[in-house]
Short mmCIF file of C-alpha atoms in Angstrom, two decimals:
data_model
loop_
_atom_site.label_atom_id
_atom_site.label_comp_id
_atom_site.label_asym_id
_atom_site.label_seq_id
_atom_site.Cartn_x
_atom_site.Cartn_y
_atom_site.Cartn_z
CA MET A 7 7.94 36.80 -0.39
CA ASP A 8 5.99 33.57 0.10
CA LEU A 9 2.28 34.35 0.30
CA ALA A 10 1.13 30.75 0.81
CA PHE A 11 2.72 27.43 1.64
CA ILE A 12 2.16 24.24 3.59
CA PRO A 13 3.81 24.69 7.00
CA SER A 14 5.91 21.89 8.44
CA PRO A 15 5.30 20.77 12.02
CA SER A 16 7.71 22.22 14.53
CA ARG A 17 8.49 18.71 15.72
CA GLY A 18 7.62 15.17 14.71
CA VAL A 19 7.23 13.69 18.17
CA LEU A 20 5.07 14.41 21.19
CA TYR A 21 5.68 12.97 24.64
CA LEU A 22 2.95 11.45 26.78
CA GLY A 23 4.99 11.36 29.96
CA PRO A 24 8.01 9.20 29.09
CA LEU A 25 6.20 7.66 26.09
CA PRO A 26 7.10 9.24 22.72
CA LEU A 27 4.30 9.55 20.15
CA ARG A 28 5.96 9.88 16.77
CA GLY A 29 4.04 11.25 13.81
CA TYR A 30 5.84 8.95 11.36
CA ALA A 31 4.87 5.79 13.24
CA PHE A 32 1.35 7.11 13.87
CA CYS A 33 0.76 7.56 10.12
CA ILE A 34 1.96 4.02 9.40
CA ILE A 35 -0.31 2.56 12.09
CA ILE A 36 -3.35 4.42 10.78
CA GLY A 37 -2.52 3.28 7.24
CA VAL A 38 -2.30 -0.37 8.30
CA PHE A 39 -5.63 -0.07 10.13
CA VAL A 40 -7.33 1.37 7.02
CA ALA A 41 -5.84 -1.33 4.77
CA VAL A 42 -7.02 -4.14 7.05
CA LEU A 43 -10.47 -2.62 7.54
CA LEU A 44 -11.14 -2.16 3.81
CA GLY A 45 -9.48 -5.45 2.93
CA ASN A 46 -11.70 -7.28 5.41
CA ARG A 47 -14.85 -5.81 3.85
CA ARG A 48 -13.72 -6.76 0.37
CA TRP A 49 -12.68 -10.25 1.48
CA ILE A 50 -16.08 -10.91 3.06
CA ALA A 51 -17.84 -9.65 -0.08
CA ARG A 52 -15.79 -12.11 -2.14
CA GLY A 53 -16.88 -15.01 0.02
CA GLY A 54 -14.25 -15.09 2.75
CA ARG A 55 -14.51 -15.17 6.52
CA PRO A 56 -14.29 -12.09 8.78
CA GLY A 57 -10.90 -11.80 10.41
CA THR A 58 -8.91 -13.60 7.71
CA VAL A 59 -7.35 -10.39 6.37
CA ALA A 60 -6.24 -9.35 9.86
CA ASP A 61 -4.86 -12.81 10.61
CA ILE A 62 -2.68 -12.72 7.50
CA ALA A 63 -1.75 -9.07 8.09
CA VAL A 64 -0.13 -10.21 11.34
CA TRP A 65 2.43 -11.90 9.09
CA ALA A 66 2.50 -9.40 6.23
CA VAL A 67 2.96 -6.17 8.21
CA PRO A 68 6.08 -7.11 10.23
CA PHE A 69 7.68 -8.67 7.16
CA GLY A 70 6.83 -5.53 5.19
CA LEU A 71 8.38 -3.22 7.78
CA VAL A 72 11.58 -5.27 7.87
CA GLY A 73 11.74 -5.43 4.07
CA GLY A 74 11.07 -1.72 3.68
CA ARG A 75 13.81 -0.86 6.15
CA LEU A 76 16.28 -3.29 4.57
CA TYR A 77 15.71 -1.81 1.10
CA HIS A 78 16.29 1.70 2.43
CA VAL A 79 19.43 0.78 4.37
CA VAL A 80 20.95 -1.21 1.49
CA THR A 81 20.26 1.43 -1.16
CA ASP A 82 21.34 4.31 1.13
CA TYR A 83 24.02 2.48 3.07
CA GLU A 84 26.30 5.54 3.21
CA LEU A 85 23.83 7.17 5.61
CA TYR A 86 24.64 4.52 8.19
CA PHE A 87 28.00 2.96 7.38
CA ALA A 88 30.07 5.78 5.90
CA LYS A 89 32.86 7.40 7.88
CA GLY A 90 31.48 9.43 10.76
CA ARG A 91 28.10 7.67 10.69
CA ASP A 92 26.67 5.49 13.44
CA TRP A 93 25.48 2.09 12.15
CA VAL A 94 23.06 1.87 15.09
CA ASP A 95 20.93 4.49 13.31
CA ALA A 96 20.01 1.83 10.76
CA PHE A 97 17.64 0.40 13.37
CA LYS A 98 15.94 3.73 14.14
CA ILE A 99 12.97 3.20 11.86
CA TRP A 100 10.99 5.93 13.62
CA GLU A 101 13.33 8.53 12.12
CA GLY A 102 12.05 7.66 8.66
CA GLY A 103 13.33 5.51 5.84
CA LEU A 104 11.11 2.76 4.43
CA GLY A 105 11.52 1.60 0.84
CA ILE A 106 8.15 0.65 -0.64
CA TRP A 107 9.77 -1.87 -2.97
CA GLY A 108 11.23 -3.87 -0.09
CA ALA A 109 8.04 -3.46 1.93
CA ILE A 110 5.88 -4.94 -0.85
CA ALA A 111 8.33 -7.79 -1.59
CA PHE A 112 8.82 -8.87 2.02
CA GLY A 113 5.19 -8.13 2.88
CA ALA A 114 4.15 -10.49 0.09
CA LEU A 115 6.43 -13.15 1.56
CA GLY A 116 4.84 -12.73 4.97
CA ALA A 117 1.36 -12.80 3.43
CA TRP A 118 2.25 -15.99 1.55
CA ILE A 119 3.21 -17.64 4.84
CA GLY A 120 -0.03 -16.48 6.43
CA CYS A 121 -2.09 -17.67 3.47
CA ARG A 122 -0.41 -21.07 3.54
CA ARG A 123 -1.22 -21.45 7.22
CA ARG A 124 -4.79 -20.38 6.55
CA GLY A 125 -5.22 -22.62 3.51
CA ILE A 126 -6.10 -19.88 1.00
CA THR A 127 -4.42 -18.55 -2.14
CA LEU A 128 -2.22 -15.47 -1.99
CA PRO A 129 -3.52 -13.86 -5.25
CA ALA A 130 -7.11 -13.83 -3.97
CA TRP A 131 -6.07 -12.24 -0.67
CA ALA A 132 -3.85 -9.72 -2.47
CA ASP A 133 -6.75 -8.66 -4.71
CA ALA A 134 -8.89 -7.99 -1.65
CA VAL A 135 -6.31 -5.78 0.08
CA ALA A 136 -4.93 -4.01 -3.02
CA PRO A 137 -6.88 -0.72 -2.79
CA GLY A 138 -6.43 -0.64 0.98
CA VAL A 139 -2.66 -0.88 0.54
CA ALA A 140 -2.79 2.12 -1.80
CA PHE A 141 -4.76 4.13 0.75
CA ALA A 142 -2.34 3.03 3.47
CA GLN A 143 0.54 4.42 1.42
CA ALA A 144 -1.35 7.68 0.98
CA ILE A 145 -1.69 8.03 4.75
CA GLY A 146 1.82 6.83 5.48
CA ARG A 147 3.35 9.52 3.24
CA TRP A 148 2.31 12.14 5.76
CA GLY A 149 4.92 10.65 8.04
CA ASN A 150 7.48 12.28 5.73
CA TRP A 151 5.78 15.62 6.40
CA PHE A 152 6.24 15.14 10.14
CA ASN A 153 9.92 14.32 9.58
CA GLN A 154 10.45 17.14 7.03
CA GLU A 155 11.94 14.73 4.50
CA LEU A 156 11.63 13.54 0.91
CA TYR A 157 10.54 16.87 -0.48
CA GLY A 158 11.14 17.99 -4.07
CA LYS A 159 12.80 20.83 -5.90
CA PRO A 160 12.54 24.45 -4.71
CA THR A 161 9.33 26.18 -5.76
CA ASP A 162 7.23 29.22 -4.91
CA LEU A 163 3.91 27.55 -5.74
CA PRO A 164 1.17 28.23 -3.17
CA TRP A 165 1.07 24.56 -2.18
CA ALA A 166 4.82 24.34 -1.57
CA VAL A 167 5.92 22.84 1.72
CA LYS A 168 8.08 25.03 3.94
CA ILE A 169 11.08 23.24 5.39
CA THR A 170 12.34 24.84 8.59
CA SER A 171 14.86 22.22 9.78
CA ASP A 172 18.52 22.59 8.86
CA THR A 173 19.68 19.21 10.19
CA GLY A 174 20.89 16.37 7.98
CA GLY A 175 21.92 18.68 5.15
CA ARG A 176 18.48 20.32 4.83
CA VAL A 177 18.30 23.88 3.57
CA PRO A 178 15.28 25.82 4.90
CA GLY A 179 12.96 27.04 2.17
CA THR A 180 9.86 26.12 0.16
CA TYR A 181 9.87 22.96 -1.94
CA HIS A 182 7.58 20.72 -3.98
CA PRO A 183 5.61 18.60 -1.46
CA THR A 184 6.30 15.25 -3.11
CA PHE A 185 4.78 13.50 -0.10
CA LEU A 186 1.49 15.24 -0.96
CA TYR A 187 1.77 14.38 -4.66
CA GLU A 188 2.30 10.72 -3.85
CA CYS A 189 -0.53 10.79 -1.31
CA LEU A 190 -2.99 12.08 -3.90
CA TRP A 191 -1.68 9.67 -6.53
CA CYS A 192 -2.13 6.69 -4.20
CA ILE A 193 -5.70 7.75 -3.42
CA GLY A 194 -6.36 7.81 -7.16
CA VAL A 195 -4.76 4.38 -7.55
CA GLY A 196 -6.96 2.94 -4.81
CA LEU A 197 -10.11 4.34 -6.42
CA LEU A 198 -8.98 3.05 -9.83
CA VAL A 199 -8.55 -0.48 -8.49
CA ILE A 200 -11.96 -0.43 -6.82
CA TRP A 201 -13.63 0.79 -10.03
CA ALA A 202 -11.81 -1.66 -12.29
CA ASP A 203 -12.52 -4.54 -9.93
CA ARG A 204 -16.24 -3.79 -9.99
CA ARG A 205 -16.33 -3.19 -13.73
CA PHE A 206 -14.19 -6.10 -14.94
CA ARG A 207 -14.37 -8.53 -11.98
CA LEU A 208 -10.62 -8.89 -11.63
CA GLY A 209 -9.30 -12.10 -10.14
CA HIS A 210 -6.20 -14.26 -9.69
CA GLY A 211 -4.05 -11.34 -8.52
CA ARG A 212 -4.96 -8.92 -11.31
CA ALA A 213 -6.40 -6.26 -8.99
CA PHE A 214 -3.11 -6.25 -7.09
CA ALA A 215 -1.13 -6.15 -10.33
CA LEU A 216 -3.17 -3.13 -11.44
CA TYR A 217 -2.37 -1.40 -8.16
CA VAL A 218 1.35 -2.11 -8.59
CA ALA A 219 1.43 -0.89 -12.21
CA ALA A 220 -0.57 2.26 -11.49
CA TYR A 221 1.54 3.12 -8.46
CA CYS A 222 4.78 2.68 -10.40
CA ALA A 223 3.53 4.96 -13.16
CA GLY A 224 3.11 7.75 -10.63
CA ARG A 225 6.23 7.02 -8.62
CA GLY A 226 8.34 7.44 -11.74
CA TRP A 227 7.49 11.11 -12.33
CA ILE A 228 7.30 11.98 -8.64
CA GLU A 229 10.81 10.59 -8.17
CA TYR A 230 12.14 13.10 -10.72
CA LEU A 231 11.05 15.97 -8.48
CA ARG A 232 12.92 14.78 -5.40
CA VAL A 233 16.24 16.34 -4.43
CA ASP A 234 17.36 13.98 -1.65
CA GLU A 235 20.54 12.01 -2.20
CA ALA A 236 20.07 8.86 -4.30
CA HIS A 237 22.08 6.42 -6.36
CA HIS A 238 21.93 6.91 -10.13
CA ILE A 239 22.27 4.48 -13.01
CA LEU A 240 22.94 6.06 -16.42
CA GLY A 241 22.00 9.39 -14.91
CA VAL A 242 18.61 8.17 -13.68
CA ARG A 243 17.67 7.66 -10.04
CA LEU A 244 17.65 4.05 -8.86
CA ASN A 245 14.02 4.22 -7.77
CA VAL A 246 12.98 5.31 -11.26
CA TRP A 247 14.62 2.22 -12.75
CA THR A 248 12.97 0.08 -10.09
CA ALA A 249 9.58 1.63 -10.86
CA ILE A 250 10.02 0.92 -14.59
CA LEU A 251 10.99 -2.72 -14.05
CA VAL A 252 8.25 -3.41 -11.51
CA PHE A 253 5.69 -1.68 -13.78
CA LEU A 254 6.65 -3.93 -16.69
CA ALA A 255 6.51 -7.04 -14.49
CA ALA A 256 3.04 -6.08 -13.22
CA VAL A 257 1.72 -5.46 -16.74
CA VAL A 258 3.11 -8.77 -18.01
CA TYR A 259 1.52 -10.61 -15.07
CA PHE A 260 -1.81 -8.86 -15.65
CA VAL A 261 -1.91 -9.79 -19.36
CA LEU A 262 -0.76 -13.39 -18.93
CA SER A 263 -3.08 -13.97 -15.98
CA ALA A 264 -6.07 -12.66 -17.95
CA ARG A 265 -5.29 -15.06 -20.79
CA LEU A 266 -4.42 -18.13 -18.75
CA ARG A 267 -6.90 -17.74 -15.88
CA PRO A 268 -9.81 -15.49 -16.92
CA GLY A 269 -12.58 -14.66 -14.51
CA ARG A 270 -12.44 -14.57 -10.74
CA GLU A 271 -11.58 -17.49 -8.52
CA VAL A 272 -13.92 -18.99 -5.94
CA ILE A 273 -12.65 -18.30 -2.43
CA HIS A 274 -12.50 -21.32 -0.13
CA ASP A 275 -11.74 -19.73 3.25
CA ARG A 276 -11.92 -22.78 5.52
CA GLY A 277 -10.77 -21.00 8.65
CA ASP A 278 -10.40 -23.86 11.13
CA GLY A 279 -11.10 -26.44 8.43
CA SER A 280 -14.73 -26.96 9.36
CA ASP A 281 -16.21 -25.03 6.45
CA PRO A 282 -14.84 -26.14 3.06
CA GLU A 283 -17.49 -24.22 1.13
CA PRO A 284 -17.19 -20.67 -0.18
CA ARG A 285 -19.11 -18.25 1.99
CA GLY A 286 -21.62 -15.62 0.92
CA ALA A 287 -21.32 -11.86 1.04
CA ALA A 288 -22.15 -9.81 4.06
CA GLY A 289 -25.11 -7.52 3.58
CA ASP A 290 -23.24 -4.32 4.32
CA GLY A 291 -24.44 -2.44 1.27
CA ALA A 292 -20.95 -2.23 -0.20
CA ASP A 293 -20.60 -2.82 -3.91
CA THR A 294 -17.23 -4.51 -3.89
CA GLY A 295 -17.42 -6.58 -7.01
CA GLY A 296 -19.58 -9.56 -6.25
CA VAL A 297 -19.49 -13.04 -4.72
CA GLU A 298 -18.98 -16.37 -6.37
CA ASP A 299 -20.67 -19.52 -5.09
CA GLY A 300 -19.09 -22.18 -7.29
CA HIS A 301 -22.09 -22.29 -9.66
CA GLY A 302 -21.98 -18.74 -10.92
CA VAL A 303 -21.47 -15.12 -9.91
CA GLU A 304 -23.73 -12.99 -7.77
CA ASP A 305 -23.14 -9.25 -7.77
CA VAL A 306 -23.39 -7.36 -4.53
CA LYS A 307 -25.36 -4.20 -5.13
CA SER A 308 -26.05 -1.42 -2.70
CA GLY A 309 -29.58 -0.12 -2.36
CA GLU A 310 -30.66 3.39 -1.51
CA GLY A 311 -29.12 3.31 1.93
CA SER A 312 -30.85 0.04 2.79
CA GLY A 313 -27.76 -2.17 2.67
CA ASP A 314 -29.77 -4.95 1.08
CA VAL A 315 -27.93 -7.69 -0.72
CA LYS A 316 -29.47 -9.47 -3.64
CA GLU A 317 -29.40 -13.19 -2.88
CA ALA A 318 -28.33 -15.76 -5.41
CA GLU A 319 -30.88 -18.15 -6.83
CA GLN A 320 -30.28 -21.62 -5.53
CA ASP A 321 -29.34 -24.48 -7.79
CA PRO A 322 -31.12 -27.65 -6.55
CA ALA A 323 -27.77 -29.42 -6.53
CA SER A 324 -25.93 -26.66 -4.71
CA THR A 325 -25.65 -25.91 -1.05
CA SER A 326 -27.12 -22.81 0.55
CA LEU A 327 -25.34 -19.52 0.16
CA LYS A 328 -24.20 -18.53 3.59
CA LYS A 329 -23.96 -15.00 4.86
CA SER A 330 -20.91 -13.92 6.76
#
């Protein structure tokens, strides 16, 4: 007899008149909002302009959604193109099915386009949004809870998730809530990146590389708990191999970048082209790792609830440090 478990929602969609409100999509939207909000704060603290993160997200998010769906459809093509399946279902993204690997790859492509149009470097922007992306993943994973999908092996642990649906080959019962494990892991990854960025002043894409490596380390063991259908290579799930390869690539990038381009880059967020100088940090009291002004580094430190920002000493030959 199960004494405790995480109940699954009776349905994953509510209707506001004829308008469907789907839990899966709602979680993704909230995650994107959190990523942009935190990324904007970090971008301003690094010397960028308000709104730049959102402007580039307009490119990154749609590309990421397309890439995530493509990865899922390609790696699980039998769900849509096998005999008896309807290929039209491949377009029903609200029913679940986004591959994080494709989302990050295509999202990076979209962000690169946005950065090029804005006249800033992709690594600097990626460093600013890295922890926010991790938190967005943590929120987005609850969409799997609404859809009763991507759970793990059967278990009677008190935090097991109870699956009640029997559609799509599901067997009602209590299982490891892998969506919850990944949610908690992603929160830890986001906090790790924030701490490391403050402590070591990561730059040139290293904060993003740390996020990627840390996420892959967790995704590897979480993937072993899942029982949904997946392709295997040498007896190992495809996503485990992907996590290993991406982890190694992120570590190599981190090490080489630290050797070839130490320190943190100066952000030149020109916006409309009228301001070629790096901008100062907003006095919001957030310790996000500091601001560079081209002549040195000025840490942003939070006071005892005052939100004061310590201003950089001016070099006679330098221009004034502006506040966003």
